[in-house]
Amino acid sequence: VPVPRSACRRPPTRAAGRAPPAMSGVRAHGAMGAKDPSAVAGGQPGVLGIRREDKNKWERRAPVAPKHVQELVKQGIKVIVQPSTRRVFTDEEYRSAGAIIQEDLSECVTIAAVKEVPIDLLLPNRTWIFFSHTIKGQPAGMPLLDAALERKVRLVDYECITETGKRGGPRLVAFGGFAGIAGAIDFIRGLGERFLALGYSTPLLHIGSSFMYPNLEEAQRAVRMAGDAIRQHGLPAALCPFIAVFTGTGNVTKGALDIFKLLPFEMVDPADLPKMREPGVGSAQDCRKLYLCITTAEHMVRNKNGAPFNKEQYYREPDQYEPVFQDTILPYSTVIVNCMYWDTRFPKLFTQDDIHRHVMQGHDRLLGVCDITCDADGSVPTRQFTSIEHPFFVYNALTEKTSSCLDDPGVLFHAVDHLPSELPREASEHFGNCLLQFLPAMVAARAPEACGQGDTASWPAAMRGAVIAEGGQLTREYEYIQQLRSAYERSDSEEAAMAKDRGGRTSGPHRVQAPPACVTLDLGGHLFDSMFINKVCDLVESQRGRVQITNIDVGSSVGDTSRASILVMAHTQEALDKIVGMIFSAANEAKVSFRRTGADRDGASIPAEAQRSILLLGSGFVSGPVIEYLLRRPENVVTVASIQRSELENFAQLFGARCQPQFLDVLSEDSEMGALREDLVKRSDVIVSLVPATMHVGMAKLAIKHKTHMVTASYVSEQMQSLDKDARDAGVLIINEVGLDPGIDHLGAMKMIHHATSSPGCRVLKFSSLCGGLPAPEAAGSSPLGYKFSWSPKGVLLASRNSAKWMQDGKLCEVPGSELFASGKPMTLNNALAFDVLPNRDSTAFAELYGMPEVPTFFRGTLRYRGYCERMIAVARLGLLELGPVEQLLPLKEKSPTRRQWFAQLLGCVADDDTMLDAAMSERLGSGSDAEVGKEFIGWLGLLSDEALPQAPAENPIDVTTALLNRAEMLYQPGERDMVAMYHELLVERSDGAIERHTATLIEYAEPHGVTAMAKTVGITAAIAAQLVLDNPAPFGVGVQRPLTKVWYDPMLRILEGEGIRMEERCEIVRGASKL
C-alpha cells in the first residue's frame, strides 16, 4: 500500500537530545553536511575557496571545474575546495588539479559558491561571490544581505557581471542555454510517459531525465536514438502532425531547440500553422518527423490600431498591443516550450480560460507545456512549480484541478525552476569558463574595512559593477535596494488595504491581477539617490493606491540615471487620475522624465541633449541588424543614408521615428549633395559605413574634418591607412574590420593567441583561420556547387581570380588565381561538415598584424562545401572566368549564338562535333573522375545545350558565366537559411616541450524567414563596435585601427556571446610530432 506523503514527516514527539552512537560510513540519519561557523578575520590574499553546495540534494554544480583550478594553480593561486560526496566533480579530481581538499575555508580571502550561502556559514571580512538573489530587493534575500552588511562582506553577484558593468547589459557569467537543454530532455521524457497513459507507446518513452545520464553527450545520444526510431517507424498517427512551438529566440530557446532537433524535424513558419492537418489525419510522412515552430513577439500580439507590428514600439508601449497567440498559435500546437523573457507589462500568451475555451470548442490539441521560464503567474498558466524528482503535473481545464498522476486527463505541465543543476558537469564547465578570467583579481587582496577602500577600484569594470556591498555598506550602485525594500514593504500593506475594496476584479485574462483602475508609468532620472521612488510610494499610499515596480534599470555610477516602469493601481479611475497627476507634478519638480504608457511615442521622453546621433551609410541586408541593435538604447537616433529610396522607406516603417531615412549619394559631386554629406557628418556622434569599401575614404576624410568617429566592416585599404596620421592629429577613431571576416575572425584569433602564448617560453608553430558564408546543409543540395549567392554573383567570381600566398612549414607558398581552386584541400569540421578549404589572398600580411611574422605556418582560408573546388577548377581551366574581351569571341558580339556555339568558340572547336568538343574539354581538364565531375557541371550550366545565350557581353566569359549561374538553384528561396562557419587552429610549443592544439569554432545559422546569419554576424558586430565607441571611446585610442587588441576583443566577444554568437574554444595536448 503506498505510504501517504504526510507519513514522511518527522514525528513531533521524537526527542532530539541524545546523539546516536558513532559509526563510520554512510548513516541514514546522519547530518546533511557539517556546518562550521568558525571564522578567522581577513583571509590570506591569493587563496580562493570553493564552497560545497548544500541548498538541496540536486545542487551538484560548482562555480569552477577541476580544469579551471589547474589553471588558477598555474597562476600561483592557492585553491581550497570543501569536500563533497555529492558534487559532480570528485574530491580526487580537484586534488589532482592542485587543490587542497579541506572543510575549513577561513584561510581564503575570496570564496566562490553557486547558490545562496546559509547565514551562519557566511565568513566575515571575505569576498563572497554567488547568486545572492538580493538585487531586486526580494524580501526572501534581505536577511542574507543584512548579514553580509553586518559582517563586512564584499558581496559579488554573478547576475551583475555584465559587459558594461551596468545592470541590464549582456551577462558574462551565466549557465547559458543549459536550462533549455535540460528542460527539453525532461519534457520529452514526460511526453513519452504521458503518451503511454493516453494509450500510445512511442520511442520517447525510452528517454530519461537529464540527471539520469552521466553527461550531456549520453543524454543527446538517447534522444538521437529515439529520433532514429521515429524516422524508421514513425509516431502514432493519432499524435500527428506533432507540432512543437517555441517562444523566444534567446539562449534558452536555442538550448531547447538543439535537443528537439536531434529528432527528425521540419521547421514551419507560424503563419503556416493553420494549414497543418488535424491530429489523427496526418500522412505517413507527417508521422516520421516533428514540426518545430519558433514564435516571437510579432506572432504573439497585434497593434490595437491595426498598424503593422513594431518591435521597438511593442517593448516601449505594450499596452498598445493586444494578445493573439491564444487564437493564432495555441489551437494548432501539440506542445508549447516556453523560453521567453516576460514581465507583467506584457500580455500573457494564454490563460486557463483559453485552454478551457478551446477544449469546449473541440480544439483539444494541446498535450503539453514545458515552462522553462518558471514565472509565477507568468506568460503561461503554470499553476505550480515542480521539482526534479517530481517534474510533472497534469492540469484539467474542465475541472480546473491539477494532478500529479500522469494517467489523469488534462494537459501535461513541466515547470522545474533549477534545470541547469540536472547537467552539473557541462553547466559547471561552461560557467567556470566564463568566471575564470575574473578570479585572479578577486583574490589579490582582502575585502575592505570600509566602502570605497581596498582594491575594488582596480578590478575590471565588469566586476566592479557586480559588487553589491563592502565594508558594511551597500555600494553606490546598489543603494537603491534599500528603497526597493521600503517599496515592497509598503506594497504589502497597501495590497491588504486595497483587498477590501477591489472585489477581486482583474484587468483581463491576459494581464496581471489588478484593481479596477491601473496604468503603467515609465520614469527616468535620479530615481534612487534623490529618494524620488520613495516619494512616489508616499504619494500612492496617501491615496490608498498601490504601486508595483515591474521593470528597473539602475545606473552604475553617480552620474548615471536610472529607469523604472511602475504599475500604479487605485480603486477607481478618478482616484487613479489624481495619483498620476500628483506623480507627474513631483516628476517635473525633480526633473525626472515621466511617460504614461501610450504617450510620448518614439522616444520623445529622452531629452535632446541626451540623444546620440548615428549616421548609417548604406541600406543593404546588413543594415537591418545594425539599426535594430543600436535602437535598443533609447537615447540613440539612427539616420540611414542611401540612394535606395524604397529600402529607406521600409526601414522607417519598420523601426519608427528614431530611424530617420535620408536620400544620399556618397559619391555625387553635386554641391548640394556635398553640403548634405558635410551636414550629416557634422551632426553625428559616430558614422557606421556599410557602403562598398571604395566609398569609405571620402566619408572618412569628412569624419576627420568634423572630428566624428567612424566604424566600417571592410578591410583597411592603403588609402584608408594613409589617413592614420590625420585621424590621430584630429583625435578621431576610425575602427575598421568589425564584421565577420574580417571582424569576428580577428577578435577570436587574437584572444586565442594572447591567451595561449601568455606563459613564458611558448612558441607558436602554426596558425590557421578559416571562414565561409554558405547555405545551411538542408538548403545546399539544390546546386552542384553547394553554394548560393547572397551578394553579387560576379563579385564571387571575381574574388575567385585572386592569387594567394601563405607560409607553410617555414616556406612561402604562392598560387596564381588561375590555379586557386586546384590548391583547395578537404577538411571535416565537427565530424559532420565536409568542406573544401581555399587559400584566401595574402595571409602573410596578417602574420605581421597578428604579431607572428616568424611563425612557420600561417594560413587564412575560405570554406566551401566539398565538391566546390573540383567543379570550379573546370570553370577556371575552361576559361569561363576570363575577364575579356577574348579575341576569338569578338565575332559573336553582334550575333545571337546558342550556349553550345559560344562555348565551342571559346574552346576553339566546332560546336556540331561532340567528339571534338569533348576532346577540347579533356585537353584542358585532363582525365579521371575530377574531370568527369567538371564536365557534368558544364552540362548543368547548359553550355552543351542549344538554348540561347543569356543576356551578357558575349566577348567577356566571366559575364556569361555570371548570367548562367544567376538561376533559381543558386539563389536563396523563401524559407531557406544560410549559415556561417569559422574555425581557428593554433599549435603552441610550451617551454616543457609539450605541444598544445587550441581551436575555436563558430557555426551560426539563420532562422527561416529571419535575418540571415551573414547579416547578423556582420551587422551585430559592427553595431557593437559603434555602441562601444558611443559609450566611451577613450579606452580605444584614435587613428585608423583594426580590432586586434584586448581592449577590443574582450568586450566585443563577451557582448557577441550575449547575442548568441560564440566561438567554442577547446585545447588539447599533442604528445608528439607524429600526431601533428
PDB file of N, CA and C in Angstrom, residues 494-505 515-516 544 570-572:
ATOM      1  N   GLU A 494      -0.259  48.031   1.475  1.00  0.00           N
ATOM      2  CA  GLU A 494      -1.257  48.649   0.608  1.00  0.00           C
ATOM      3  C   GLU A 494      -2.179  47.610  -0.017  1.00  0.00           C
ATOM      4  N   GLU A 495      -1.621  46.465  -0.388  1.00  0.00           N
ATOM      5  CA  GLU A 495      -2.458  45.436  -1.000  1.00  0.00           C
ATOM      6  C   GLU A 495      -3.484  44.926  -0.001  1.00  0.00           C
ATOM      7  N   ALA A 496      -3.064  44.787   1.239  1.00  0.00           N
ATOM      8  CA  ALA A 496      -4.016  44.329   2.250  1.00  0.00           C
ATOM      9  C   ALA A 496      -5.172  45.321   2.392  1.00  0.00           C
ATOM     10  N   ALA A 497      -4.848  46.623   2.344  1.00  0.00           N
ATOM     11  CA  ALA A 497      -5.897  47.629   2.467  1.00  0.00           C
ATOM     12  C   ALA A 497      -6.810  47.632   1.245  1.00  0.00           C
ATOM     13  N   MET A 498      -6.215  47.456   0.077  1.00  0.00           N
ATOM     14  CA  MET A 498      -6.999  47.506  -1.153  1.00  0.00           C
ATOM     15  C   MET A 498      -7.871  46.279  -1.342  1.00  0.00           C
ATOM     16  N   ALA A 499      -7.458  45.156  -0.768  1.00  0.00           N
ATOM     17  CA  ALA A 499      -8.210  43.912  -0.965  1.00  0.00           C
ATOM     18  C   ALA A 499      -9.656  44.058  -0.514  1.00  0.00           C
ATOM     19  N   LYS A 500      -9.897  44.957   0.450  1.00  0.00           N
ATOM     20  CA  LYS A 500     -11.264  45.136   0.941  1.00  0.00           C
ATOM     21  C   LYS A 500     -12.153  45.812  -0.097  1.00  0.00           C
ATOM     22  N   ASP A 501     -11.518  46.584  -0.992  1.00  0.00           N
ATOM     23  CA  ASP A 501     -12.313  47.412  -1.893  1.00  0.00           C
ATOM     24  C   ASP A 501     -12.344  46.944  -3.345  1.00  0.00           C
ATOM     25  N   ARG A 502     -11.372  46.133  -3.773  1.00  0.00           N
ATOM     26  CA  ARG A 502     -11.273  45.896  -5.204  1.00  0.00           C
ATOM     27  C   ARG A 502     -12.164  44.782  -5.698  1.00  0.00           C
ATOM     28  N   GLY A 503     -12.714  43.960  -4.790  1.00  0.00           N
ATOM     29  CA  GLY A 503     -13.693  42.955  -5.193  1.00  0.00           C
ATOM     30  C   GLY A 503     -13.132  41.877  -6.093  1.00  0.00           C
ATOM     31  N   GLY A 504     -11.817  41.684  -6.065  1.00  0.00           N
ATOM     32  CA  GLY A 504     -11.214  40.607  -6.840  1.00  0.00           C
ATOM     33  C   GLY A 504     -11.194  40.826  -8.342  1.00  0.00           C
ATOM     34  N   ARG A 505     -11.508  42.062  -8.783  1.00  0.00           N
ATOM     35  CA  ARG A 505     -11.531  42.292 -10.228  1.00  0.00           C
ATOM     36  C   ARG A 505     -10.139  42.232 -10.812  1.00  0.00           C
ATOM     37  N   PRO A 515      -6.577  46.114  -9.667  1.00  0.00           N
ATOM     38  CA  PRO A 515      -7.850  46.703  -9.271  1.00  0.00           C
ATOM     39  C   PRO A 515      -8.543  47.304 -10.479  1.00  0.00           C
ATOM     40  N   PRO A 516      -9.717  47.896 -10.290  1.00  0.00           N
ATOM     41  CA  PRO A 516     -10.466  48.421 -11.427  1.00  0.00           C
ATOM     42  C   PRO A 516      -9.711  49.424 -12.272  1.00  0.00           C
ATOM     43  N   ARG A 544      -4.406  55.746  -0.835  1.00  0.00           N
ATOM     44  CA  ARG A 544      -4.845  54.359  -0.683  1.00  0.00           C
ATOM     45  C   ARG A 544      -4.761  53.588  -2.001  1.00  0.00           C
ATOM     46  N   ALA A 570      -5.438  51.792  -8.395  1.00  0.00           N
ATOM     47  CA  ALA A 570      -6.341  52.505  -7.495  1.00  0.00           C
ATOM     48  C   ALA A 570      -7.729  51.875  -7.563  1.00  0.00           C
ATOM     49  N   HIS A 571      -8.594  52.311  -6.622  1.00  0.00           N
ATOM     50  CA  HIS A 571      -9.929  51.728  -6.527  1.00  0.00           C
ATOM     51  C   HIS A 571     -10.824  52.190  -7.661  1.00  0.00           C
ATOM     52  N   THR A 572     -10.640  53.425  -8.131  1.00  0.00           N
ATOM     53  CA  THR A 572     -11.476  53.996  -9.177  1.00  0.00           C
ATOM     54  C   THR A 572     -10.600  54.755 -10.163  1.00  0.00           C
TER      55      THR A 572
END
